[in-house]
Coordinates of N, CA, C and O in Angstrom, one line a residue:
M24 N -78.6 -7.2 8.8 CA -78.8 -6.0 8.0 C -79.8 -6.2 6.9 O -80.5 -5.3 6.5
F25 N -79.8 -7.5 6.4 CA -80.8 -7.7 5.3 C -82.2 -7.9 5.9 O -83.2 -7.4 5.3
A26 N -82.3 -8.4 7.1 CA -83.6 -8.6 7.7 C -84.4 -7.3 8.0 O -85.6 -7.3 7.9
S27 N -83.6 -6.2 8.2 CA -84.2 -4.9 8.5 C -85.0 -4.4 7.3 O -85.8 -3.5 7.5
L28 N -84.7 -4.9 6.1 CA -85.3 -4.4 4.9 C -86.5 -5.3 4.5 O -87.2 -4.9 3.6
A29 N -86.7 -6.3 5.3 CA -87.8 -7.3 5.0 C -89.2 -6.6 4.9 O -90.0 -6.8 4.0
P30 N -89.5 -5.7 5.9 CA -90.9 -5.0 5.8 C -91.1 -4.3 4.5 O -92.2 -4.3 3.9
L31 N -90.0 -3.6 4.0 CA -90.2 -2.9 2.7 C -90.4 -3.8 1.6 O -91.3 -3.6 0.7
L32 N -89.7 -4.9 1.6 CA -89.9 -5.9 0.5 C -91.3 -6.6 0.6 O -91.9 -6.8 -0.4
D33 N -91.7 -6.8 1.8 CA -93.0 -7.4 2.0 C -94.1 -6.6 1.5 O -95.1 -7.1 0.9
H34 N -94.0 -5.3 1.7 CA -95.1 -4.4 1.3 C -95.0 -3.8 -0.1 O -96.0 -3.6 -0.8
Y35 N -93.8 -3.6 -0.6 CA -93.6 -2.9 -1.9 C -92.8 -3.7 -2.9 O -92.8 -3.3 -4.1
G36 N -92.2 -4.8 -2.6 CA -91.6 -5.6 -3.5 C -90.6 -4.9 -4.5 O -89.6 -4.2 -4.0
Y37 N -90.8 -5.1 -5.8 CA -89.9 -4.5 -6.8 C -89.8 -3.0 -6.6 O -88.7 -2.4 -6.9
L38 N -90.9 -2.3 -6.3 CA -90.8 -0.9 -6.1 C -89.8 -0.4 -5.1 O -89.2 0.6 -5.3
A39 N -89.8 -1.2 -4.0 CA -88.8 -0.8 -2.9 C -87.4 -1.0 -3.4 O -86.5 -0.1 -3.2
V40 N -87.1 -2.0 -4.2 CA -85.8 -2.2 -4.7 C -85.4 -1.1 -5.7 O -84.4 -0.5 -5.6
A41 N -86.4 -0.8 -6.6 CA -86.1 0.3 -7.6 C -85.9 1.6 -6.9 O -85.0 2.4 -7.3
A42 N -86.7 2.0 -6.0 CA -86.6 3.3 -5.3 C -85.2 3.5 -4.6 O -84.6 4.5 -4.8
L43 N -84.8 2.5 -3.8 CA -83.6 2.6 -3.1 C -82.4 2.6 -4.0 O -81.4 3.3 -3.8
L44 N -82.4 1.7 -5.1 CA -81.3 1.7 -6.0 C -81.2 3.0 -6.8 O -80.1 3.5 -7.0
F45 N -82.3 3.6 -7.2 CA -82.3 4.8 -7.9 C -81.7 5.9 -7.0 O -80.8 6.7 -7.5
L46 N -82.1 6.0 -5.8 CA -81.6 7.1 -4.9 C -80.1 6.9 -4.6 O -79.4 7.9 -4.6
E47 N -79.7 5.7 -4.4 CA -78.3 5.4 -4.1 C -77.4 5.8 -5.3 O -76.4 6.4 -5.1
N48 N -77.8 5.4 -6.4 CA -77.1 5.7 -7.6 C -77.1 7.1 -8.1 O -76.3 7.6 -8.8
L49 N -78.2 7.8 -7.6 CA -78.3 9.2 -7.8 C -77.2 10.0 -7.0 O -76.8 11.1 -7.4
G50 N -76.8 9.4 -5.9 CA -75.8 10.1 -5.1 C -76.0 10.2 -3.6 O -75.4 11.0 -2.9
A51 N -76.9 9.3 -3.1 CA -77.2 9.3 -1.7 C -76.6 8.2 -0.9 O -77.1 7.0 -1.0
P52 N -75.4 8.4 -0.3 CA -74.7 7.3 0.4 C -75.4 6.7 1.5 O -75.1 5.5 1.9
I53 N -76.3 7.4 2.1 CA -77.0 6.8 3.3 C -78.1 5.8 2.9 O -78.7 5.2 3.8
V54 N -78.4 5.7 1.6 CA -79.5 4.8 1.2 C -78.9 3.4 1.0 O -78.0 3.3 0.2
P55 N -79.5 2.4 1.6 CA -78.9 1.0 1.5 C -79.3 0.3 0.2 O -80.0 -0.8 0.2
G56 N -79.0 0.9 -1.0 CA -79.4 0.3 -2.2 C -78.8 -1.1 -2.5 O -79.5 -2.0 -2.9
E57 N -77.5 -1.2 -2.2 CA -76.9 -2.5 -2.5 C -77.4 -3.6 -1.5 O -77.6 -4.7 -2.0
T58 N -77.6 -3.2 -0.3 CA -78.2 -4.2 0.7 C -79.6 -4.6 0.3 O -80.0 -5.8 0.4
M59 N -80.4 -3.6 -0.2 CA -81.7 -3.9 -0.7 C -81.7 -4.9 -1.9 O -82.5 -5.8 -2.0
L60 N -80.7 -4.6 -2.8 CA -80.6 -5.5 -4.0 C -80.3 -7.0 -3.5 O -80.9 -7.9 -4.1
I61 N -79.4 -7.1 -2.6 CA -79.1 -8.5 -2.1 C -80.3 -9.1 -1.4 O -80.6 -10.3 -1.5
A62 N -81.0 -8.3 -0.6 CA -82.1 -8.8 0.2 C -83.2 -9.2 -0.8 O -83.9 -10.3 -0.6
G63 N -83.4 -8.5 -1.9 CA -84.3 -8.9 -2.9 C -83.9 -10.2 -3.6 O -84.8 -11.0 -3.9
A64 N -82.6 -10.4 -3.8 CA -82.1 -11.6 -4.4 C -82.4 -12.8 -3.4 O -82.7 -13.9 -3.9
I65 N -82.3 -12.6 -2.1 CA -82.6 -13.6 -1.2 C -84.1 -14.0 -1.3 O -84.5 -15.2 -1.2
Y66 N -84.9 -13.0 -1.4 CA -86.4 -13.2 -1.5 C -86.6 -14.0 -2.8 O -87.5 -14.9 -2.8
A67 N -85.9 -13.7 -3.9 CA -86.1 -14.4 -5.1 C -85.7 -15.8 -5.0 O -86.3 -16.7 -5.5
G68 N -84.6 -16.1 -4.2 CA -84.2 -17.4 -3.9 C -85.2 -18.3 -3.2 O -85.2 -19.5 -3.3
T69 N -86.1 -17.6 -2.4 CA -87.1 -18.4 -1.7 C -88.5 -18.4 -2.5 O -89.5 -18.8 -2.0
G70 N -88.4 -17.8 -3.7 CA -89.6 -17.8 -4.5 C -90.6 -16.7 -4.3 O -91.7 -16.6 -4.9
Q71 N -90.2 -15.7 -3.5 CA -91.1 -14.6 -3.2 C -91.0 -13.5 -4.3 O -91.9 -12.6 -4.4
L72 N -90.0 -13.4 -5.0 CA -89.8 -12.5 -6.2 C -89.3 -13.3 -7.4 O -88.6 -14.4 -7.2
N73 N -89.5 -12.8 -8.5 CA -89.0 -13.4 -9.7 C -87.6 -12.9 -10.0 O -87.4 -11.7 -10.1
V74 N -86.6 -13.8 -10.1 CA -85.2 -13.3 -10.2 C -84.9 -12.5 -11.4 O -84.1 -11.6 -11.4
V75 N -85.5 -12.9 -12.6 CA -85.3 -12.2 -13.8 C -85.9 -10.8 -13.7 O -85.3 -9.8 -14.1
A76 N -87.1 -10.7 -13.2 CA -87.8 -9.4 -13.1 C -87.0 -8.5 -12.1 O -86.8 -7.3 -12.3
L77 N -86.5 -9.1 -11.0 CA -85.6 -8.4 -10.1 C -84.4 -7.8 -10.8 O -84.0 -6.6 -10.6
G78 N -83.7 -8.6 -11.6 CA -82.5 -8.1 -12.3 C -82.8 -7.0 -13.2 O -82.1 -6.0 -13.3
V79 N -83.9 -7.1 -14.0 CA -84.3 -6.1 -15.0 C -84.6 -4.8 -14.2 O -84.1 -3.7 -14.6
V80 N -85.4 -4.8 -13.2 CA -85.8 -3.7 -12.4 C -84.5 -3.0 -11.8 O -84.4 -1.8 -11.8
A81 N -83.6 -3.8 -11.2 CA -82.4 -3.3 -10.6 C -81.5 -2.6 -11.6 O -81.0 -1.5 -11.3
V82 N -81.3 -3.2 -12.7 CA -80.4 -2.6 -13.7 C -81.0 -1.2 -14.2 O -80.4 -0.2 -14.3
A83 N -82.3 -1.3 -14.5 CA -83.0 0.0 -15.0 C -82.9 1.1 -13.9 O -82.6 2.2 -14.3
A84 N -83.2 0.8 -12.7 CA -83.2 1.8 -11.6 C -81.8 2.3 -11.4 O -81.6 3.5 -11.2
S85 N -80.8 1.4 -11.4 CA -79.4 1.8 -11.1 C -78.9 2.7 -12.2 O -78.3 3.8 -12.0
V86 N -79.1 2.3 -13.5 CA -78.7 3.1 -14.6 C -79.4 4.5 -14.7 O -78.7 5.5 -14.9
A87 N -80.7 4.5 -14.4 CA -81.4 5.7 -14.4 C -81.0 6.6 -13.3 O -80.8 7.9 -13.5
G88 N -80.7 6.1 -12.1 CA -80.2 6.9 -11.0 C -78.8 7.6 -11.3 O -78.6 8.8 -11.1
A89 N -77.9 6.8 -11.9 CA -76.6 7.3 -12.3 C -76.7 8.3 -13.4 O -76.0 9.3 -13.4
C90 N -77.6 8.1 -14.3 CA -77.8 9.1 -15.4 C -78.4 10.4 -14.9 O -78.0 11.5 -15.3
A91 N -79.3 10.3 -13.9 CA -79.8 11.5 -13.2 C -78.6 12.3 -12.5 O -78.6 13.5 -12.5
G92 N -77.7 11.5 -11.9 CA -76.6 12.1 -11.2 C -75.7 12.7 -12.3 O -75.1 13.8 -12.0
W93 N -75.5 12.1 -13.4 CA -74.7 12.7 -14.5 C -75.3 14.1 -14.9 O -74.6 15.1 -15.1
A94 N -76.6 14.2 -15.0 CA -77.3 15.4 -15.4 C -77.0 16.5 -14.4 O -76.8 17.7 -14.7
I95 N -77.1 16.1 -13.1 CA -76.9 17.1 -12.0 C -75.4 17.6 -12.1 O -75.2 18.8 -12.0
G96 N -74.5 16.7 -12.3 CA -73.1 17.1 -12.4 C -72.8 17.9 -13.6 O -72.1 18.9 -13.6
R97 N -73.4 17.5 -14.7 CA -73.1 18.2 -16.0 C -73.7 19.6 -16.1 O -73.1 20.6 -16.5
F98 N -75.0 19.7 -15.6 CA -75.7 21.0 -15.8 C -75.6 21.9 -14.5 O -75.8 23.1 -14.6
G99 N -75.4 21.2 -13.4 CA -75.4 22.0 -12.1 C -73.9 22.3 -11.8 O -73.6 23.3 -11.1
G100 N -73.0 21.4 -12.2 CA -71.6 21.6 -11.9 C -71.2 21.3 -10.5 O -72.1 20.9 -9.6
R101 N -70.0 21.5 -10.2 CA -69.4 21.2 -8.9 C -70.0 22.0 -7.8 O -70.3 21.5 -6.6
A102 N -70.3 23.3 -8.1 CA -70.9 24.2 -7.1 C -72.2 23.6 -6.5 O -72.5 23.6 -5.3
L103 N -73.1 23.1 -7.4 CA -74.4 22.6 -7.0 C -74.2 21.3 -6.2 O -74.9 21.1 -5.2
A104 N -73.2 20.5 -6.6 CA -73.0 19.2 -5.9 C -72.5 19.5 -4.5 O -72.9 18.8 -3.5
L105 N -71.7 20.5 -4.3 CA -71.2 20.9 -3.0 C -72.2 21.6 -2.2 O -72.3 21.4 -0.9
R106 N -73.1 22.3 -2.8 CA -74.1 23.1 -2.1 C -75.1 22.2 -1.4 O -75.5 22.4 -0.3
Y107 N -75.6 21.2 -2.2 CA -76.6 20.3 -1.7 C -76.1 18.9 -1.3 O -76.8 18.1 -0.7
G108 N -74.8 18.6 -1.6 CA -74.3 17.3 -1.3 C -74.3 17.0 0.2 O -74.3 15.8 0.6
R109 N -74.2 18.0 1.0 CA -74.1 17.8 2.5 C -75.4 17.1 3.0 O -75.3 16.4 4.0
Y110 N -76.5 17.3 2.3 CA -77.7 16.6 2.7 C -77.7 15.1 2.5 O -78.5 14.4 3.2
V111 N -76.8 14.6 1.7 CA -76.7 13.2 1.5 C -75.3 12.7 1.8 O -74.8 11.7 1.3
F112 N -74.6 13.5 2.6 CA -73.2 13.2 3.1 C -72.2 13.1 1.9 O -71.3 12.4 2.0
L113 N -72.5 13.9 0.9 CA -71.5 14.0 -0.2 C -70.6 15.2 0.1 O -70.9 16.3 -0.3
T114 N -69.6 14.9 0.9 CA -68.7 16.0 1.4 C -67.7 16.5 0.4 O -67.4 15.7 -0.6
P115 N -67.1 17.7 0.5 CA -66.1 18.1 -0.4 C -64.9 17.2 -0.5 O -64.4 16.9 -1.6
G116 N -64.5 16.6 0.6 CA -63.4 15.7 0.6 C -63.7 14.4 -0.2 O -62.9 13.9 -0.9
R117 N -64.9 13.9 0.0 CA -65.3 12.7 -0.7 C -65.4 13.0 -2.2 O -65.0 12.2 -3.0
L118 N -65.9 14.2 -2.5 CA -66.1 14.5 -3.9 C -64.7 14.7 -4.6 O -64.5 14.3 -5.7
D119 N -63.7 15.3 -3.9 CA -62.4 15.5 -4.4 C -61.7 14.1 -4.7 O -61.1 13.9 -5.7
K120 N -61.8 13.2 -3.7 CA -61.2 11.9 -3.9 C -61.8 11.1 -5.1 O -61.1 10.5 -5.9
A121 N -63.2 11.2 -5.1 CA -63.9 10.5 -6.2 C -63.5 11.1 -7.6 O -63.3 10.4 -8.5
E122 N -63.4 12.4 -7.6 CA -63.1 13.1 -8.9 C -61.7 12.7 -9.4 O -61.5 12.5 -10.5
A123 N -60.8 12.8 -8.4 CA -59.4 12.5 -8.8 C -59.2 11.0 -9.3 O -58.6 10.7 -10.3
F124 N -59.9 10.1 -8.6 CA -59.8 8.7 -9.0 C -60.5 8.5 -10.3 O -60.0 7.8 -11.2
F125 N -61.6 9.2 -10.5 CA -62.3 9.1 -11.8 C -61.5 9.6 -13.0 O -61.5 9.0 -14.0
T126 N -61.0 10.8 -12.8 CA -60.3 11.5 -13.9 C -59.1 10.7 -14.4 O -58.8 10.6 -15.6
S127 N -58.4 10.0 -13.5 CA -57.2 9.2 -13.9 C -57.6 7.9 -14.5 O -56.7 7.3 -15.2
R128 N -58.8 7.4 -14.4 CA -59.1 6.1 -14.9 C -60.3 6.0 -15.8 O -60.6 4.9 -16.3
G129 N -61.1 7.0 -15.9 CA -62.1 7.1 -16.9 C -63.1 6.0 -16.9 O -63.8 5.7 -16.0
A130 N -63.2 5.4 -18.1 CA -64.3 4.4 -18.4 C -64.1 3.2 -17.4 O -65.2 2.6 -17.0
F131 N -62.9 2.8 -17.0 CA -62.8 1.7 -16.1 C -63.5 2.0 -14.8 O -64.1 1.1 -14.2
V132 N -63.4 3.2 -14.3 CA -64.0 3.6 -13.1 C -65.6 3.5 -13.2 O -66.2 3.0 -12.3
I133 N -66.1 4.0 -14.3 CA -67.5 4.0 -14.5 C -68.0 2.5 -14.5 O -69.1 2.2 -13.9
T134 N -67.3 1.6 -15.1 CA -67.7 0.3 -15.2 C -67.8 -0.4 -13.9 O -68.7 -1.2 -13.6
F135 N -66.7 -0.2 -13.1 CA -66.6 -0.9 -11.8 C -66.9 -0.1 -10.6 O -66.7 -0.5 -9.4
A136 N -67.3 1.2 -10.7 CA -67.6 2.1 -9.6 C -68.6 1.6 -8.6 O -68.4 1.8 -7.4
R137 N -69.6 0.9 -9.1 CA -70.6 0.4 -8.2 C -70.1 -0.6 -7.1 O -70.8 -0.8 -6.1
F138 N -69.0 -1.2 -7.4 CA -68.5 -2.2 -6.4 C -67.7 -1.5 -5.3 O -67.3 -2.2 -4.3
L139 N -67.6 -0.2 -5.3 CA -66.8 0.5 -4.3 C -67.7 1.6 -3.6 O -68.3 2.4 -4.3
E140 N -67.8 1.5 -2.3 CA -68.6 2.4 -1.6 C -68.1 3.8 -1.8 O -66.9 4.1 -1.7
G141 N -69.0 4.8 -2.0 CA -68.6 6.1 -2.3 C -68.6 6.4 -3.8 O -69.3 7.3 -4.2
L142 N -67.8 5.6 -4.5 CA -67.9 5.8 -6.0 C -69.2 5.3 -6.5 O -69.6 5.9 -7.6
R143 N -69.8 4.3 -5.9 CA -71.1 3.8 -6.4 C -72.1 5.0 -6.4 O -72.9 5.1 -7.4
Q144 N -72.1 5.8 -5.4 CA -73.0 6.9 -5.3 C -72.6 8.1 -6.1 O -73.5 8.8 -6.6
A145 N -71.4 8.3 -6.2 CA -70.9 9.6 -6.8 C -70.5 9.5 -8.3 O -70.2 10.5 -8.9
N146 N -70.4 8.3 -8.9 CA -69.8 8.2 -10.2 C -70.6 9.0 -11.2 O -70.0 9.6 -12.1
G147 N -71.9 9.0 -11.2 CA -72.7 9.8 -12.2 C -72.4 11.3 -12.1 O -72.2 11.9 -13.1
I148 N -72.4 11.8 -10.8 CA -72.2 13.2 -10.6 C -70.8 13.6 -11.1 O -70.6 14.6 -11.7
I149 N -69.8 12.8 -10.7 CA -68.4 13.1 -11.1 C -68.3 13.0 -12.6 O -67.6 13.9 -13.2
A150 N -68.9 12.1 -13.3 CA -68.8 12.0 -14.7 C -69.4 13.2 -15.4 O -68.9 13.8 -16.4
G151 N -70.5 13.7 -14.8 CA -71.1 15.0 -15.3 C -70.2 16.2 -15.1 O -70.1 17.0 -16.0
I152 N -69.6 16.3 -13.9 CA -68.8 17.4 -13.6 C -67.6 17.5 -14.5 O -67.1 18.5 -14.9
T153 N -67.0 16.3 -14.8 CA -65.8 16.2 -15.7 C -66.2 16.2 -17.1 O -65.4 16.1 -18.0
E154 N -67.5 16.4 -17.4 CA -68.1 16.5 -18.8 C -67.7 15.3 -19.7 O -67.4 15.5 -20.8
M155 N -67.9 14.1 -19.1 CA -67.8 12.9 -19.9 C -68.9 12.9 -20.9 O -70.1 13.2 -20.5
P156 N -68.7 12.7 -22.2 CA -69.8 12.6 -23.2 C -70.9 11.7 -22.7 O -70.7 10.6 -22.2
W157 N -72.1 12.1 -23.0 CA -73.3 11.4 -22.6 C -73.3 9.9 -23.1 O -73.6 9.0 -22.4
Q158 N -73.0 9.8 -24.4 CA -73.1 8.4 -25.0 C -72.0 7.5 -24.3 O -72.3 6.3 -24.1
R159 N -70.9 8.0 -24.1 CA -69.8 7.2 -23.5 C -70.2 6.8 -22.1 O -70.0 5.7 -21.6
F160 N -70.7 7.8 -21.3 CA -71.1 7.5 -19.9 C -72.2 6.5 -19.9 O -72.2 5.5 -19.1
L161 N -73.2 6.6 -20.8 CA -74.3 5.7 -20.8 C -73.9 4.3 -21.1 O -74.3 3.3 -20.5
L162 N -72.9 4.1 -22.1 CA -72.4 2.8 -22.4 C -71.7 2.1 -21.2 O -72.1 1.0 -20.9
F163 N -70.8 2.8 -20.6 CA -70.1 2.2 -19.5 C -70.9 2.1 -18.2 O -70.7 1.2 -17.4
N164 N -71.8 3.0 -18.0 CA -72.7 3.0 -16.9 C -73.7 1.8 -17.0 O -73.9 1.0 -16.1
G165 N -74.1 1.5 -18.3 CA -75.0 0.3 -18.5 C -74.2 -1.0 -18.3 O -74.8 -1.9 -17.6
M166 N -73.0 -1.0 -18.8 CA -72.2 -2.2 -18.6 C -71.9 -2.5 -17.1 O -72.1 -3.6 -16.6
G167 N -71.6 -1.4 -16.4 CA -71.3 -1.5 -15.0 C -72.6 -1.9 -14.2 O -72.5 -2.8 -13.3
G168 N -73.7 -1.4 -14.6 CA -75.0 -1.7 -13.9 C -75.3 -3.2 -14.1 O -75.7 -3.9 -13.1
V169 N -75.2 -3.7 -15.3 CA -75.5 -5.1 -15.6 C -74.5 -6.0 -14.8 O -75.0 -7.0 -14.2
L170 N -73.3 -5.7 -14.8 CA -72.3 -6.5 -14.1 C -72.5 -6.5 -12.6 O -72.5 -7.6 -11.9
W171 N -72.7 -5.4 -12.0 CA -73.0 -5.2 -10.6 C -74.2 -6.0 -10.1 O -74.2 -6.8 -9.2
V172 N -75.3 -5.8 -10.8 CA -76.6 -6.5 -10.5 C -76.4 -8.0 -10.7 O -76.9 -8.7 -9.8
A173 N -75.8 -8.4 -11.7 CA -75.6 -9.8 -12.0 C -74.8 -10.5 -10.9 O -75.2 -11.6 -10.4
V174 N -73.8 -9.8 -10.4 CA -73.0 -10.4 -9.3 C -73.8 -10.6 -8.0 O -73.8 -11.7 -7.4
W175 N -74.4 -9.5 -7.6 CA -75.1 -9.6 -6.3 C -76.4 -10.3 -6.3 O -76.8 -10.9 -5.3
V176 N -77.1 -10.2 -7.4 CA -78.4 -11.0 -7.5 C -78.0 -12.5 -7.6 O -78.7 -13.3 -6.9
S177 N -77.0 -12.9 -8.3 CA -76.6 -14.3 -8.3 C -76.2 -14.7 -7.0 O -76.5 -15.8 -6.5
A178 N -75.4 -13.9 -6.3 CA -74.8 -14.3 -5.0 C -76.0 -14.5 -4.0 O -76.1 -15.4 -3.2
G179 N -76.9 -13.5 -3.9 CA -78.0 -13.6 -3.0 C -79.0 -14.7 -3.3 O -79.5 -15.4 -2.4
Y180 N -79.2 -14.9 -4.6 CA -80.1 -16.0 -5.0 C -79.6 -17.3 -4.7 O -80.3 -18.2 -4.2
L181 N -78.3 -17.5 -4.9 CA -77.7 -18.9 -4.7 C -77.2 -19.1 -3.3 O -77.3 -20.3 -2.8
A182 N -76.8 -18.1 -2.6 CA -76.1 -18.3 -1.3 C -77.1 -18.3 -0.1 O -76.9 -18.9 0.9
G183 N -78.2 -17.6 -0.3 CA -79.3 -17.6 0.8 C -78.7 -17.1 2.1 O -78.2 -16.0 2.2
D184 N -78.8 -18.0 3.2 CA -78.4 -17.6 4.5 C -76.9 -17.3 4.6 O -76.5 -16.7 5.6
H185 N -76.1 -17.8 3.7 CA -74.7 -17.6 3.8 C -74.2 -16.2 3.2 O -73.0 -16.0 3.2
I186 N -75.1 -15.4 2.7 CA -74.8 -14.2 2.0 C -74.1 -13.2 2.8 O -73.2 -12.5 2.4
A187 N -74.4 -13.2 4.1 CA -73.8 -12.2 5.0 C -72.3 -12.4 5.1 O -71.5 -11.4 5.0
A188 N -71.8 -13.6 5.3 CA -70.4 -13.9 5.3 C -69.7 -13.6 4.0 O -68.6 -13.1 3.9
I189 N -70.4 -14.0 2.9 CA -69.9 -13.8 1.6 C -69.7 -12.3 1.3 O -68.7 -11.8 0.8
Y190 N -70.7 -11.5 1.7 CA -70.7 -10.1 1.5 C -69.6 -9.4 2.2 O -68.9 -8.6 1.7
H191 N -69.3 -9.9 3.4 CA -68.2 -9.3 4.2 C -66.9 -9.6 3.6 O -66.1 -8.7 3.5
D192 N -66.7 -10.8 3.1 CA -65.4 -11.1 2.5 C -65.2 -10.4 1.2 O -64.1 -10.0 0.9
V193 N -66.2 -10.4 0.4 CA -66.1 -9.8 -0.9 C -65.8 -8.3 -0.8 O -64.9 -7.7 -1.5
T194 N -66.5 -7.6 0.0 CA -66.3 -6.1 0.2 C -64.9 -5.9 0.8 O -64.3 -4.8 0.6
R195 N -64.4 -6.8 1.6 CA -63.1 -6.6 2.2 C -62.0 -6.7 1.2 O -61.0 -5.9 1.2
Y196 N -62.1 -7.6 0.2 CA -61.0 -7.9 -0.7 C -61.2 -7.3 -2.1 O -60.2 -7.3 -2.9
L197 N -62.4 -6.8 -2.4 CA -62.7 -6.3 -3.7 C -61.8 -5.2 -4.2 O -61.3 -5.1 -5.3
L198 N -61.6 -4.2 -3.3 CA -60.7 -3.1 -3.6 C -59.3 -3.5 -4.1 O -58.8 -3.0 -5.1
Y199 N -58.8 -4.5 -3.4 CA -57.4 -5.0 -3.8 C -57.5 -5.7 -5.1 O -56.5 -5.5 -5.9
V200 N -58.5 -6.4 -5.4 CA -58.7 -7.1 -6.7 C -58.8 -6.0 -7.8 O -58.1 -6.2 -8.8
L201 N -59.6 -5.0 -7.6 CA -59.8 -4.0 -8.6 C -58.5 -3.2 -8.9 O -58.2 -2.9 -10.0
I202 N -57.7 -2.9 -7.8 CA -56.4 -2.3 -8.0 C -55.5 -3.1 -8.8 O -54.8 -2.7 -9.7
A203 N -55.5 -4.4 -8.5 CA -54.6 -5.4 -9.2 C -55.0 -5.4 -10.7 O -54.1 -5.4 -11.6
V204 N -56.3 -5.4 -11.0 CA -56.8 -5.4 -12.4 C -56.4 -4.2 -13.1 O -55.9 -4.2 -14.2
A205 N -56.5 -3.0 -12.4 CA -56.2 -1.7 -13.0 C -54.7 -1.7 -13.3 O -54.3 -1.2 -14.4
V206 N -53.9 -2.2 -12.4 CA -52.4 -2.2 -12.7 C -52.1 -3.1 -13.9 O -51.3 -2.8 -14.7
A207 N -52.8 -4.3 -13.9 CA -52.5 -5.2 -15.0 C -52.9 -4.6 -16.4 O -52.2 -4.7 -17.4
V208 N -54.1 -3.9 -16.4 CA -54.5 -3.3 -17.6 C -53.6 -2.2 -18.0 O -53.2 -2.1 -19.2
A209 N -53.1 -1.4 -17.1 CA -52.1 -0.3 -17.4 C -50.8 -0.9 -17.9 O -50.2 -0.3 -18.8
A210 N -50.4 -2.0 -17.4 CA -49.2 -2.7 -17.8 C -49.3 -3.2 -19.3 O -48.4 -3.0 -20.1
V211 N -50.5 -3.8 -19.6 CA -50.7 -4.2 -20.9 C -50.7 -3.1 -21.9 O -50.1 -3.2 -23.0
I212 N -51.4 -2.0 -21.6 CA -51.5 -0.8 -22.4 C -50.1 -0.3 -22.6 O -49.7 0.1 -23.7
G213 N -49.3 -0.1 -21.5 CA -48.0 0.4 -21.6 C -47.1 -0.4 -22.5 O -46.3 0.1 -23.3
W214 N -47.2 -1.8 -22.4 CA -46.4 -2.7 -23.2 C -46.7 -2.5 -24.7 O -45.9 -2.4 -25.6
H215 N -48.1 -2.3 -25.0 CA -48.5 -2.1 -26.4 C -48.0 -0.8 -27.0 O -47.5 -0.7 -28.1
V216 N -48.0 0.2 -26.2 CA -47.6 1.5 -26.6 C -46.1 1.5 -26.9 O -45.5 2.0 -27.9
L217 N -45.3 0.9 -25.9 CA -43.9 0.8 -26.1 C -43.5 -0.1 -27.3 O -42.6 0.3 -28.1
H218 N -44.2 -1.1 -27.5 CA -44.0 -2.0 -28.7 C -44.2 -1.3 -30.0 O -43.4 -1.4 -31.0
R219 N -45.3 -0.4 -30.1 CA -45.6 0.3 -31.3 C -44.5 1.4 -31.5 O -44.1 1.6 -32.7
R220 N -44.0 2.0 -30.5 CA -43.0 3.0 -30.7 C -41.7 2.4 -31.2 O -41.0 3.0 -32.0
R221 N -41.4 1.2 -30.6 CA -40.2 0.6 -31.1 C -40.3 0.2 -32.6 O -39.4 0.3 -33.3
A222 N -41.5 -0.3 -32.9 CA -41.8 -0.7 -34.3 C -41.7 0.5 -35.2 O -41.1 0.4 -36.3
A223 N -42.2 1.6 -34.8 CA -42.2 2.8 -35.6 C -40.7 3.3 -35.8 O -40.3 3.7 -36.9
A224 N -40.0 3.2 -34.7 CA -38.6 3.6 -34.8 C -37.8 2.7 -35.7 O -36.9 3.2 -36.4

């Protein structure tokens, strides 16, 4: 799957990475932004791209795409997302699921959304629809972009030919890890709230 993107990288380099990441984070599920990011990292591992420049370009394009998605959701609303979402396979069902998941977990979702297929593409639009404040979204969107790019660029740069197997295993188990983290965070918050109420009583 990475080899199929080689012609784009050969001809356009960083521009190809930036374009696909921007479009994917804008809300286009059919665009292989994550795959292009990893392919770019493999290229960097062989010396064909600079790994630092790749990381900077990838973070900038990812954050910019998600911010554009936020603007679409905020000013166009749900109706606009549903009207034109079908052209990028953003179905009403997918939008409902993403919105429900986002509403219940807020900033945590924005930070880690890029690691989950579907949420990676829709998180900006959903944040806009639910009217998350711009500054708050930009903060957690930036944190999430840096974390996501760092993980996959490092993996592709260091793993080389073994990245396909690593990618398969990571995407298979990542959802369970994130759920466990969310449960742990909720438990800690609940314990602190309970402790404060008892102290106040």
